[in-house]
Amino acid sequence: MRLLQMSGSAGILILAIAFLRRAGRRLFSARFLYLMWFVVLARLLLPFELPVQLPSMGIESAWADEGRIFFVQEPSHDGTAAGPAQQGTGDAVLFRRIVFLIWLDVCLGLLIFFTWSYIGQARKLDEALPLPDQGYLGWWKGAHPQRRSVGFMVYDRIASPVTYGIWKSRIIFPKSMDMEDVRSLDHILRHEYVHIRRYDNLWKIVALTAACIHWFNPLVWVMWHCFNRDMELACDQEAVLGMDKKGRAAYAMTLLRYSEKNHKVSLLYNGFGKSSVKERIMILMKNDKRTRFGIVCSILVLAMSMTVFASTGNIPADTGGLTGEASSGALDAEGKSPARILAEAPQFKEYEALGMIYSPELDRIFYNSWGVGYFLDEYADGTYNRMDDLAGSLCLEAVRDESGKLAGFRETGTTGFLKQATEAERSMASLRGYVKEYGPYGLSYDTRTGYLSFDGKLVEAIRDTSGCGIYVNGAMAGLDNTIGLLVERDGNDAIVDMKEVPAEEMSGILNQQIGVYRAEDGWRGDGN
């Protein structure tokens, strides 16, 4: 998934949470709303999707775990006239590079600025003096052991207590605070220990990093602001657990006494008096007992929020093909796949002479029996043929001599486009040729499993002496009730029948004819 997609889906969720903060305080606790921000952070920082509808495995990983496909005979060309090529211009490439550099420069600039600010704040807090673990502080520390070391310090340049540090936490008290006021100490320590247990100082850095990466999205900065406010609200809510109304009122008075006039969010620490004091006191005085309706609503909202991770790729079983944007490696606005567009380029005859072929039945480009996923050829100054196709895995660039004559192909590293694709998207792109070829005769794409289906049964292998040749799915070798399909054609090479056979019987047929057989861990062939 690309950065803009991640930022966009997270932005929708940010708007939803912002609405819940305003309208749903009676139904949703502060701790629940704080939890929701972690779903947003995961969407902003983790470039993956959950294949909720299409938990599939592509053909590439099914054959010998290497993404290779065997053909009984070399696919032939359809002889269609050359059409418009998929071309990129030098201006377009330059524009993309400029946009990327602007994003990178601003991102790095923000990270450097906030890192410098973080270091500045850390240097100031390093001036704090240690407090001995005696009296009430010593008793509290013994009664509330932590896995991490917790120390107490005093500082004359802060107005309210703060928690500083991630792995070695320090609770820093203002010098003006009365250390004999046991009730206030209890309230402060309750609050700060919640921050320590939850690693809130670490999560502040994670949230700020996400904001720097998605700096172009104003909703992410809204998230950063609300994340810090809800962190304090949730901390208060957990700190007063078990207190009666009188105890909450006393906690609120302590909060009011040590509230800071300046409510700027700190990059380094969490403070007892931070955030909006009025909002915190109002929530503290409310009864935090959740109704059953509120609990059910919280569960439903959390479940619905996970849809931002769901794979959006889909292939309807009755379409006989794929739909979607070009970024999915499927079809363009005219219904042509990336492979077909490249095959219609005038320069494709040059590629054929060096071993590249286009299979109209599979609707894919192959080179040395490997499916091509990325191809680039600058056949003229600033003029390109380019293909991005999730159906393939091989990445090639054309090599031309000084005169512009094609000399060969050079294999390159996997592109970000291919790396970011989900297994569901790869599977759909790989299977589009089979669905297109055999769809009118009953073959479809099973959206529940991500595999080919025939008459409600999962297809493990297809044998066709023409057309799509042979297809096997090694990921299904351990499943029961799978079938094979034998495709029969007439003298004009037109399909006349598709015969269903058990998978074991198909294994015997393929082993006898071409030496491909079904093993416990997948399909194998002679020499593989």
Short mmCIF file of C-alpha atoms in Angstrom, two decimals:
data_model
loop_
_atom_site.label_atom_id
_atom_site.label_comp_id
_atom_site.label_asym_id
_atom_site.label_seq_id
_atom_site.Cartn_x
_atom_site.Cartn_y
_atom_site.Cartn_z
CA MET A 1 0.00 0.00 0.00
CA ARG A 2 1.32 3.41 -0.92
CA LEU A 3 1.87 6.34 1.42
CA LEU A 4 -1.07 8.38 0.10
CA GLN A 5 -3.41 5.42 0.49
CA MET A 6 -2.26 4.84 4.05
CA SER A 7 -2.62 8.52 4.87
CA GLY A 8 -6.04 8.75 3.24
CA SER A 9 -7.56 5.75 5.01
CA ALA A 10 -6.07 6.91 8.33
CA GLY A 11 -7.52 10.38 7.72
CA ILE A 12 -11.03 8.95 7.44
CA LEU A 13 -10.55 7.14 10.74
CA ILE A 14 -9.19 10.33 12.37
CA LEU A 15 -12.36 12.20 11.37
CA ALA A 16 -14.50 9.39 12.81
CA ILE A 17 -12.62 9.41 16.14
CA ALA A 18 -12.77 13.22 16.31
CA PHE A 19 -16.55 12.97 15.94
CA LEU A 20 -16.74 10.34 18.69
CA ARG A 21 -14.71 12.59 20.98
CA ARG A 22 -17.26 15.36 20.55
CA ALA A 23 -20.51 13.42 20.43
CA GLY A 24 -19.83 10.10 22.12
CA ARG A 25 -18.32 10.90 25.53
CA ARG A 26 -21.25 9.26 27.30
CA LEU A 27 -20.89 6.05 25.35
CA PHE A 28 -17.10 5.79 25.00
CA SER A 29 -14.59 6.01 27.81
CA ALA A 30 -11.43 8.10 27.53
CA ARG A 31 -9.36 4.91 27.62
CA PHE A 32 -11.28 3.51 24.64
CA LEU A 33 -10.78 6.68 22.60
CA TYR A 34 -7.08 6.61 23.45
CA LEU A 35 -6.93 3.02 22.23
CA MET A 36 -8.50 4.06 18.93
CA TRP A 37 -5.56 6.37 18.21
CA PHE A 38 -3.29 3.33 18.19
CA VAL A 39 -5.33 1.91 15.31
CA VAL A 40 -4.65 5.17 13.46
CA LEU A 41 -0.92 4.96 14.24
CA ALA A 42 -0.79 1.37 12.98
CA ARG A 43 -2.46 2.43 9.72
CA LEU A 44 -0.05 5.35 9.30
CA LEU A 45 3.12 3.36 9.97
CA LEU A 46 2.49 -0.25 8.88
CA PRO A 47 2.33 -0.67 5.08
CA PHE A 48 0.26 -3.83 4.98
CA GLU A 49 -3.31 -4.92 4.41
CA LEU A 50 -5.37 -7.68 5.92
CA PRO A 51 -6.80 -9.91 3.16
CA VAL A 52 -10.15 -10.12 4.90
CA GLN A 53 -12.07 -11.08 1.77
CA LEU A 54 -9.28 -12.61 -0.28
CA PRO A 55 -6.91 -14.73 1.85
CA SER A 56 -5.17 -16.14 -1.18
CA MET A 57 -1.82 -17.29 -2.43
CA GLY A 58 -0.70 -16.31 -5.88
CA ILE A 59 0.46 -18.72 -8.55
CA GLU A 60 4.02 -17.46 -8.19
CA SER A 61 4.37 -18.90 -4.70
CA ALA A 62 2.49 -22.07 -5.55
CA TRP A 63 4.91 -23.52 -8.09
CA ALA A 64 8.12 -24.85 -6.54
CA ASP A 65 8.04 -21.92 -4.10
CA GLU A 66 9.74 -19.77 -6.75
CA GLY A 67 6.93 -18.26 -8.79
CA ARG A 68 7.61 -20.29 -11.96
CA ILE A 69 4.88 -21.49 -14.34
CA PHE A 70 5.22 -24.41 -16.75
CA PHE A 71 3.67 -24.48 -20.21
CA VAL A 72 3.13 -27.53 -22.32
CA GLN A 73 3.80 -25.48 -25.40
CA GLU A 74 5.10 -21.99 -25.95
CA PRO A 75 2.17 -19.56 -26.05
CA SER A 76 1.55 -18.09 -29.48
CA HIS A 77 0.80 -14.47 -30.36
CA ASP A 78 -2.59 -13.27 -31.49
CA GLY A 79 -1.24 -11.30 -34.44
CA THR A 80 -3.13 -8.15 -33.61
CA ALA A 81 -1.94 -4.86 -35.06
CA ALA A 82 0.34 -2.73 -32.97
CA GLY A 83 -1.48 -0.10 -30.93
CA PRO A 84 -0.50 2.72 -28.63
CA ALA A 85 2.38 1.95 -26.29
CA GLN A 86 2.44 2.48 -22.58
CA GLN A 87 4.86 5.34 -22.46
CA GLY A 88 6.21 7.61 -19.81
CA THR A 89 7.72 10.95 -20.44
CA GLY A 90 10.85 12.44 -19.01
CA ASP A 91 8.75 15.29 -17.58
CA ALA A 92 6.52 12.85 -15.71
CA VAL A 93 9.49 11.01 -14.24
CA LEU A 94 11.10 14.30 -13.26
CA PHE A 95 7.87 15.49 -11.63
CA ARG A 96 7.59 12.32 -9.55
CA ARG A 97 11.19 12.70 -8.41
CA ILE A 98 10.64 16.32 -7.44
CA VAL A 99 7.53 15.44 -5.43
CA PHE A 100 9.41 12.64 -3.67
CA LEU A 101 12.35 14.90 -2.85
CA ILE A 102 10.02 17.59 -1.46
CA TRP A 103 8.30 15.02 0.76
CA LEU A 104 11.63 13.58 1.90
CA ASP A 105 13.20 16.98 2.60
CA VAL A 106 10.26 18.18 4.70
CA CYS A 107 10.04 14.85 6.53
CA LEU A 108 13.75 14.84 7.39
CA GLY A 109 13.61 18.53 8.30
CA LEU A 110 10.78 17.94 10.77
CA LEU A 111 12.49 14.91 12.27
CA ILE A 112 15.72 16.87 12.73
CA PHE A 113 13.87 19.84 14.25
CA PHE A 114 11.93 17.73 16.74
CA THR A 115 15.00 15.65 17.58
CA TRP A 116 16.90 18.85 18.37
CA SER A 117 13.99 20.07 20.51
CA TYR A 118 13.89 16.72 22.28
CA ILE A 119 17.61 16.93 23.07
CA GLY A 120 17.17 20.49 24.36
CA GLN A 121 14.39 19.44 26.73
CA ALA A 122 16.39 16.43 27.88
CA ARG A 123 19.38 18.61 28.75
CA LYS A 124 17.21 20.86 30.90
CA LEU A 125 15.65 17.97 32.80
CA ASP A 126 19.09 16.43 33.35
CA GLU A 127 19.70 19.35 35.69
CA ALA A 128 17.14 17.93 38.17
CA LEU A 129 18.44 16.73 41.53
CA PRO A 130 17.72 13.24 42.89
CA LEU A 131 15.35 12.71 45.82
CA PRO A 132 16.05 9.93 48.34
CA ASP A 133 13.56 7.04 48.42
CA GLN A 134 12.43 7.85 51.93
CA GLY A 135 9.16 8.44 53.68
CA TYR A 136 6.05 8.17 51.57
CA LEU A 137 8.03 7.97 48.33
CA GLY A 138 9.98 4.98 49.59
CA TRP A 139 6.79 3.26 50.79
CA TRP A 140 5.05 3.88 47.46
CA LYS A 141 7.97 2.54 45.45
CA GLY A 142 8.06 -0.63 47.54
CA ALA A 143 4.31 -1.12 47.30
CA HIS A 144 4.24 -0.60 43.51
CA PRO A 145 7.23 -2.47 42.02
CA GLN A 146 7.92 -1.92 38.33
CA ARG A 147 9.96 -3.91 35.83
CA ARG A 148 11.83 -0.74 34.95
CA SER A 149 13.79 1.40 37.31
CA VAL A 150 11.82 4.38 38.67
CA GLY A 151 13.55 7.29 40.42
CA PHE A 152 12.38 10.51 42.03
CA MET A 153 13.89 13.93 41.39
CA VAL A 154 13.22 17.61 42.07
CA TYR A 155 13.61 20.58 39.71
CA ASP A 156 13.08 24.29 40.19
CA ARG A 157 12.16 25.10 36.57
CA ILE A 158 8.86 23.21 36.28
CA ALA A 159 5.41 24.07 37.68
CA SER A 160 3.91 20.56 37.83
CA PRO A 161 5.25 17.01 38.19
CA VAL A 162 6.38 15.22 35.03
CA THR A 163 7.54 11.73 34.05
CA TYR A 164 10.79 11.70 32.09
CA GLY A 165 12.52 8.81 30.32
CA ILE A 166 11.44 5.62 28.62
CA TRP A 167 13.57 2.73 29.88
CA LYS A 168 14.77 4.46 33.06
CA SER A 169 11.82 6.51 34.20
CA ARG A 170 12.16 9.49 36.48
CA ILE A 171 9.30 11.31 38.21
CA ILE A 172 10.36 14.93 38.63
CA PHE A 173 8.59 17.11 41.20
CA PRO A 174 8.63 20.93 41.23
CA LYS A 175 10.83 22.37 43.95
CA SER A 176 7.91 24.38 45.31
CA MET A 177 5.83 21.28 46.01
CA ASP A 178 5.12 20.27 49.63
CA MET A 179 6.61 16.76 49.84
CA GLU A 180 4.80 16.22 53.16
CA ASP A 181 1.39 16.49 51.47
CA VAL A 182 0.70 12.75 51.31
CA ARG A 183 -2.68 13.07 49.59
CA SER A 184 -1.26 15.12 46.72
CA LEU A 185 1.71 12.78 46.43
CA ASP A 186 -0.69 9.83 46.17
CA HIS A 187 -2.64 11.48 43.35
CA ILE A 188 0.50 12.44 41.45
CA LEU A 189 2.15 9.04 41.82
CA ARG A 190 -1.02 7.26 40.71
CA HIS A 191 -1.08 9.39 37.57
CA GLU A 192 2.63 9.16 36.72
CA TYR A 193 2.83 5.42 37.34
CA VAL A 194 0.08 4.91 34.76
CA HIS A 195 2.24 6.78 32.23
CA ILE A 196 5.20 4.58 33.15
CA ARG A 197 3.29 1.30 32.87
CA ARG A 198 1.87 2.22 29.46
CA TYR A 199 5.16 3.52 27.99
CA ASP A 200 3.38 6.77 27.12
CA ASN A 201 6.65 8.64 26.57
CA LEU A 202 7.56 6.11 23.89
CA TRP A 203 4.16 6.34 22.20
CA LYS A 204 4.45 10.13 22.04
CA ILE A 205 7.61 9.70 19.96
CA VAL A 206 5.91 7.11 17.72
CA ALA A 207 2.93 9.43 17.15
CA LEU A 208 5.22 12.36 16.36
CA THR A 209 7.20 10.23 13.90
CA ALA A 210 3.96 9.32 12.12
CA ALA A 211 3.06 13.01 11.92
CA CYS A 212 6.44 13.82 10.38
CA ILE A 213 6.09 11.06 7.77
CA HIS A 214 2.55 12.20 6.86
CA TRP A 215 3.28 15.91 7.28
CA PHE A 216 1.26 16.77 4.16
CA ASN A 217 -1.98 15.51 5.77
CA PRO A 218 -3.45 18.14 8.16
CA LEU A 219 -5.63 15.47 9.79
CA VAL A 220 -2.50 13.72 11.06
CA TRP A 221 -1.55 16.85 13.00
CA VAL A 222 -5.07 16.86 14.43
CA MET A 223 -4.38 13.28 15.49
CA TRP A 224 -1.12 14.36 17.20
CA HIS A 225 -2.94 17.01 19.21
CA CYS A 226 -5.89 14.79 20.19
CA PHE A 227 -3.61 11.83 20.91
CA ASN A 228 -1.79 13.81 23.61
CA ARG A 229 -5.01 15.13 25.15
CA ASP A 230 -6.64 11.69 25.24
CA MET A 231 -3.46 10.21 26.69
CA GLU A 232 -3.86 12.44 29.76
CA LEU A 233 -7.62 11.86 29.97
CA ALA A 234 -7.16 8.10 29.82
CA CYS A 235 -4.38 8.32 32.39
CA ASP A 236 -6.64 10.25 34.78
CA GLN A 237 -9.43 7.77 34.26
CA GLU A 238 -7.20 4.84 35.14
CA ALA A 239 -5.60 6.66 38.07
CA VAL A 240 -8.94 7.21 39.85
CA LEU A 241 -10.19 3.64 39.44
CA GLY A 242 -11.63 2.48 42.75
CA MET A 243 -12.11 6.03 44.09
CA ASP A 244 -15.51 7.27 45.24
CA LYS A 245 -16.91 10.66 44.28
CA LYS A 246 -15.14 12.34 47.19
CA GLY A 247 -11.80 10.84 46.20
CA ARG A 248 -12.26 11.97 42.60
CA ALA A 249 -13.01 15.49 43.80
CA ALA A 250 -9.81 15.51 45.84
CA TYR A 251 -7.86 14.26 42.79
CA ALA A 252 -9.40 17.03 40.70
CA MET A 253 -8.36 19.65 43.26
CA THR A 254 -4.76 18.38 43.14
CA LEU A 255 -4.90 18.51 39.35
CA LEU A 256 -6.19 22.07 39.47
CA ARG A 257 -3.50 23.11 41.97
CA TYR A 258 -0.64 21.90 39.79
CA SER A 259 -2.11 22.72 36.39
CA GLU A 260 0.20 24.67 34.10
CA LYS A 261 -0.82 27.93 32.52
CA ASN A 262 0.90 26.94 29.29
CA HIS A 263 -0.63 23.77 27.82
CA LYS A 264 1.88 23.18 25.03
CA VAL A 265 2.51 19.50 24.34
CA SER A 266 5.96 18.36 25.42
CA LEU A 267 7.96 16.12 23.11
CA LEU A 268 9.84 14.52 25.97
CA TYR A 269 7.63 13.91 28.95
CA ASN A 270 4.09 13.58 30.29
CA GLY A 271 3.01 15.89 33.08
CA PHE A 272 0.39 15.74 35.80
CA GLY A 273 -0.86 19.22 34.95
CA LYS A 274 -0.75 18.93 31.16
CA SER A 275 -3.67 19.06 28.71
CA SER A 276 -7.00 20.84 29.19
CA VAL A 277 -7.65 20.89 32.93
CA LYS A 278 -11.33 21.83 32.54
CA GLU A 279 -12.01 18.88 30.25
CA ARG A 280 -10.11 16.51 32.52
CA ILE A 281 -12.01 17.59 35.63
CA MET A 282 -15.39 17.25 33.89
CA ILE A 283 -14.58 13.70 32.82
CA LEU A 284 -13.20 12.83 36.27
CA MET A 285 -16.44 13.80 37.98
CA LYS A 286 -18.58 11.71 35.65
CA ASN A 287 -19.57 8.19 36.58
CA ASP A 288 -17.28 6.00 34.47
CA LYS A 289 -19.46 2.90 34.64
CA ARG A 290 -20.10 1.80 31.09
CA THR A 291 -23.58 0.70 30.08
CA ARG A 292 -24.03 -2.50 28.13
CA PHE A 293 -25.06 -0.42 25.14
CA GLY A 294 -21.86 1.62 25.43
CA ILE A 295 -19.73 -1.53 25.63
CA VAL A 296 -21.42 -3.01 22.56
CA CYS A 297 -20.93 0.27 20.68
CA SER A 298 -17.23 0.31 21.63
CA ILE A 299 -16.73 -3.22 20.32
CA LEU A 300 -18.53 -2.40 17.07
CA VAL A 301 -16.54 0.81 16.55
CA LEU A 302 -13.24 -0.98 17.19
CA ALA A 303 -14.18 -3.76 14.77
CA MET A 304 -15.24 -1.28 12.09
CA SER A 305 -12.02 0.69 12.52
CA MET A 306 -10.03 -2.37 11.46
CA THR A 307 -11.50 -2.05 7.96
CA VAL A 308 -8.76 0.51 7.21
CA PHE A 309 -6.44 -2.52 6.99
CA ALA A 310 -8.74 -4.55 4.74
CA SER A 311 -7.56 -5.31 1.23
CA THR A 312 -9.62 -3.35 -1.25
CA GLY A 313 -8.72 -5.54 -4.19
CA ASN A 314 -11.54 -7.74 -5.47
CA ILE A 315 -12.47 -9.72 -8.57
CA PRO A 316 -16.12 -10.60 -9.05
CA ALA A 317 -16.61 -14.23 -10.03
CA ASP A 318 -18.95 -13.39 -12.88
CA THR A 319 -16.91 -10.69 -14.61
CA GLY A 320 -14.37 -12.93 -16.23
CA GLY A 321 -11.63 -10.46 -15.46
CA LEU A 322 -10.35 -7.80 -13.13
CA THR A 323 -11.44 -4.32 -12.28
CA GLY A 324 -9.55 -1.60 -10.50
CA GLU A 325 -6.93 1.07 -10.95
CA ALA A 326 -3.69 0.62 -12.78
CA SER A 327 -1.87 0.46 -9.44
CA SER A 328 -3.42 -2.97 -8.84
CA GLY A 329 -1.75 -4.33 -11.94
CA ALA A 330 -5.15 -5.11 -13.47
CA LEU A 331 -6.83 -3.32 -16.40
CA ASP A 332 -6.82 0.24 -17.66
CA ALA A 333 -9.83 2.34 -18.60
CA GLU A 334 -10.09 0.59 -21.99
CA GLY A 335 -10.00 -2.88 -20.41
CA LYS A 336 -6.40 -3.58 -21.40
CA SER A 337 -3.93 -5.12 -18.97
CA PRO A 338 -0.38 -3.75 -18.53
CA ALA A 339 0.93 -6.82 -20.38
CA ARG A 340 -1.40 -6.26 -23.34
CA ILE A 341 -0.45 -2.58 -23.58
CA LEU A 342 3.25 -3.45 -23.70
CA ALA A 343 2.62 -6.21 -26.25
CA GLU A 344 0.95 -3.67 -28.55
CA ALA A 345 3.95 -1.34 -28.46
CA PRO A 346 5.79 -1.12 -31.81
CA GLN A 347 9.08 -1.96 -30.04
CA PHE A 348 7.70 -5.29 -28.78
CA LYS A 349 8.92 -7.00 -31.97
CA GLU A 350 12.45 -6.15 -30.84
CA TYR A 351 11.75 -7.71 -27.46
CA GLU A 352 10.40 -10.87 -29.09
CA ALA A 353 13.60 -11.33 -31.05
CA LEU A 354 15.46 -11.62 -27.73
CA GLY A 355 13.09 -14.12 -26.15
CA MET A 356 10.30 -12.08 -24.60
CA ILE A 357 6.80 -13.36 -25.37
CA TYR A 358 3.25 -12.32 -24.70
CA SER A 359 0.65 -14.97 -23.89
CA PRO A 360 -2.78 -13.68 -24.96
CA GLU A 361 -4.44 -16.62 -23.17
CA LEU A 362 -2.79 -15.81 -19.84
CA ASP A 363 -2.62 -12.10 -20.68
CA ARG A 364 0.94 -11.91 -19.39
CA ILE A 365 4.51 -11.18 -20.49
CA PHE A 366 7.15 -13.92 -20.07
CA TYR A 367 10.90 -14.06 -20.41
CA ASN A 368 12.68 -17.41 -20.13
CA SER A 369 9.46 -18.93 -18.72
CA TRP A 370 9.37 -16.32 -15.92
CA GLY A 371 6.51 -13.89 -15.56
CA VAL A 372 7.66 -10.28 -15.99
CA GLY A 373 6.37 -7.91 -13.30
CA TYR A 374 8.35 -4.80 -14.19
CA PHE A 375 9.82 -3.68 -17.49
CA LEU A 376 11.47 -0.42 -18.56
CA ASP A 377 12.91 0.54 -21.95
CA GLU A 378 14.07 4.05 -22.80
CA TYR A 379 14.00 3.49 -26.56
CA ALA A 380 14.41 7.21 -27.30
CA ASP A 381 15.70 10.16 -25.35
CA GLY A 382 13.13 10.74 -22.58
CA THR A 383 10.63 8.28 -24.13
CA TYR A 384 9.86 4.97 -22.44
CA ASN A 385 7.98 1.73 -22.58
CA ARG A 386 7.13 0.77 -19.01
CA MET A 387 5.06 -2.00 -17.47
CA ASP A 388 4.08 -2.67 -13.85
CA ASP A 389 2.19 -5.96 -13.60
CA LEU A 390 1.52 -7.73 -10.30
CA ALA A 391 1.05 -10.99 -12.20
CA GLY A 392 4.82 -11.30 -12.61
CA SER A 393 7.87 -11.17 -10.37
CA LEU A 394 10.82 -10.71 -12.77
CA CYS A 395 12.10 -7.13 -13.07
CA LEU A 396 13.86 -6.21 -16.34
CA GLU A 397 15.35 -3.15 -17.98
CA ALA A 398 16.21 -3.00 -21.67
CA VAL A 399 19.88 -2.43 -22.55
CA ARG A 400 20.57 -0.47 -25.75
CA ASP A 401 23.87 0.40 -27.40
CA GLU A 402 25.02 3.86 -28.47
CA SER A 403 23.07 3.64 -31.71
CA GLY A 404 19.86 2.82 -29.84
CA LYS A 405 19.77 -0.84 -30.90
CA LEU A 406 18.39 -3.28 -28.34
CA ALA A 407 21.28 -5.38 -26.98
CA GLY A 408 19.52 -7.37 -24.27
CA PHE A 409 17.78 -7.21 -20.91
CA ARG A 410 19.23 -6.52 -17.48
CA GLU A 411 17.56 -7.91 -14.36
CA THR A 412 16.98 -5.29 -11.65
CA GLY A 413 15.91 -5.33 -8.03
CA THR A 414 12.25 -5.70 -7.08
CA THR A 415 10.42 -2.39 -7.27
CA GLY A 416 8.47 -0.82 -4.44
CA PHE A 417 5.29 -1.30 -6.49
CA LEU A 418 5.72 -5.08 -6.42
CA LYS A 419 6.87 -5.18 -2.80
CA GLN A 420 3.84 -3.30 -1.51
CA ALA A 421 1.28 -5.48 -3.30
CA THR A 422 -0.87 -7.83 -1.24
CA GLU A 423 -1.09 -11.54 -1.96
CA ALA A 424 -4.73 -11.04 -2.95
CA GLU A 425 -3.78 -8.44 -5.58
CA ARG A 426 -1.02 -10.67 -6.94
CA SER A 427 -3.35 -13.65 -7.11
CA MET A 428 -6.02 -11.74 -8.98
CA ALA A 429 -3.51 -10.39 -11.50
CA SER A 430 -2.02 -13.86 -12.03
CA LEU A 431 -5.35 -15.57 -12.55
CA ARG A 432 -6.94 -13.00 -14.87
CA GLY A 433 -5.89 -14.95 -17.99
CA TYR A 434 -7.47 -18.21 -16.76
CA VAL A 435 -10.72 -16.51 -15.81
CA LYS A 436 -10.77 -14.69 -19.15
CA GLU A 437 -10.06 -17.89 -21.11
CA TYR A 438 -12.24 -20.38 -19.24
CA GLY A 439 -14.77 -18.10 -17.53
CA PRO A 440 -17.49 -18.58 -20.16
CA TYR A 441 -17.30 -22.35 -19.54
CA GLY A 442 -17.83 -22.25 -15.79
CA LEU A 443 -14.47 -21.31 -14.27
CA SER A 444 -14.53 -18.43 -11.77
CA TYR A 445 -12.44 -16.73 -9.12
CA ASP A 446 -13.48 -17.80 -5.62
CA THR A 447 -13.43 -14.57 -3.60
CA ARG A 448 -13.74 -16.54 -0.35
CA THR A 449 -10.46 -18.42 -0.79
CA GLY A 450 -8.66 -16.51 -3.54
CA TYR A 451 -8.39 -19.65 -5.74
CA LEU A 452 -9.96 -20.77 -9.01
CA SER A 453 -13.33 -22.49 -8.70
CA PHE A 454 -15.40 -24.72 -10.98
CA ASP A 455 -18.96 -25.70 -10.15
CA GLY A 456 -18.38 -24.76 -6.51
CA LYS A 457 -15.18 -26.82 -6.16
CA LEU A 458 -11.63 -25.51 -5.84
CA VAL A 459 -9.45 -26.16 -8.87
CA GLU A 460 -5.98 -27.53 -8.14
CA ALA A 461 -4.74 -28.16 -11.68
CA ILE A 462 -5.75 -27.47 -15.28
CA ARG A 463 -4.48 -29.37 -18.32
CA ASP A 464 -4.97 -27.75 -21.69
CA THR A 465 -2.92 -28.79 -24.72
CA SER A 466 -3.46 -25.28 -26.05
CA GLY A 467 -4.69 -22.03 -24.59
CA CYS A 468 -3.38 -21.55 -21.06
CA GLY A 469 -1.32 -24.74 -21.11
CA ILE A 470 -0.94 -26.12 -17.58
CA TYR A 471 -1.86 -24.53 -14.27
CA VAL A 472 -1.12 -26.06 -10.88
CA ASN A 473 -1.58 -24.58 -7.42
CA GLY A 474 0.85 -26.16 -4.97
CA ALA A 475 -0.75 -24.34 -2.05
CA MET A 476 -3.78 -26.65 -2.36
CA ALA A 477 -1.95 -29.99 -2.47
CA GLY A 478 -2.80 -30.68 1.17
CA LEU A 479 -6.51 -29.89 0.81
CA ASP A 480 -9.31 -32.39 0.30
CA ASN A 481 -12.06 -32.36 -2.33
CA THR A 482 -10.09 -30.35 -4.86
CA ILE A 483 -10.39 -31.14 -8.55
CA GLY A 484 -8.52 -30.96 -11.82
CA LEU A 485 -9.85 -29.80 -15.17
CA LEU A 486 -9.14 -31.30 -18.60
CA VAL A 487 -9.84 -28.84 -21.41
CA GLU A 488 -10.89 -30.29 -24.75
CA ARG A 489 -10.65 -28.33 -28.03
CA ASP A 490 -11.79 -28.91 -31.59
CA GLY A 491 -9.81 -28.70 -34.81
CA ASN A 492 -10.09 -24.92 -34.77
CA ASP A 493 -8.56 -24.78 -31.30
CA ALA A 494 -11.88 -23.70 -29.78
CA ILE A 495 -12.90 -25.05 -26.37
CA VAL A 496 -15.69 -27.60 -26.62
CA ASP A 497 -15.70 -29.09 -23.11
CA MET A 498 -14.14 -28.88 -19.64
CA LYS A 499 -13.99 -32.24 -17.91
CA GLU A 500 -13.74 -32.44 -14.12
CA VAL A 501 -11.36 -35.08 -12.71
CA PRO A 502 -10.15 -35.80 -9.15
CA ALA A 503 -6.84 -34.18 -8.20
CA GLU A 504 -5.08 -37.55 -7.81
CA GLU A 505 -6.24 -38.66 -11.24
CA MET A 506 -4.99 -35.36 -12.68
CA SER A 507 -1.65 -36.04 -11.04
CA GLY A 508 -1.40 -39.36 -12.88
CA ILE A 509 -2.33 -37.77 -16.21
CA LEU A 510 0.21 -34.97 -15.90
CA ASN A 511 2.94 -37.30 -14.65
CA GLN A 512 2.46 -39.62 -17.63
CA GLN A 513 2.28 -36.83 -20.20
CA ILE A 514 4.81 -34.23 -19.02
CA GLY A 515 6.37 -35.52 -15.80
CA VAL A 516 4.50 -33.24 -13.40
CA TYR A 517 3.03 -34.90 -10.32
CA ARG A 518 1.31 -34.08 -7.04
CA ALA A 519 3.39 -34.46 -3.87
CA GLU A 520 2.47 -33.94 -0.23
CA ASP A 521 4.18 -30.55 -0.12
CA GLY A 522 3.05 -29.33 -3.54
CA TRP A 523 3.33 -30.11 -7.25
CA ARG A 524 6.69 -31.20 -8.59
CA GLY A 525 8.18 -31.85 -11.98
CA ASP A 526 11.18 -33.72 -13.36
CA GLY A 527 14.26 -31.83 -12.33
CA ASN A 528 12.35 -29.64 -9.83
#
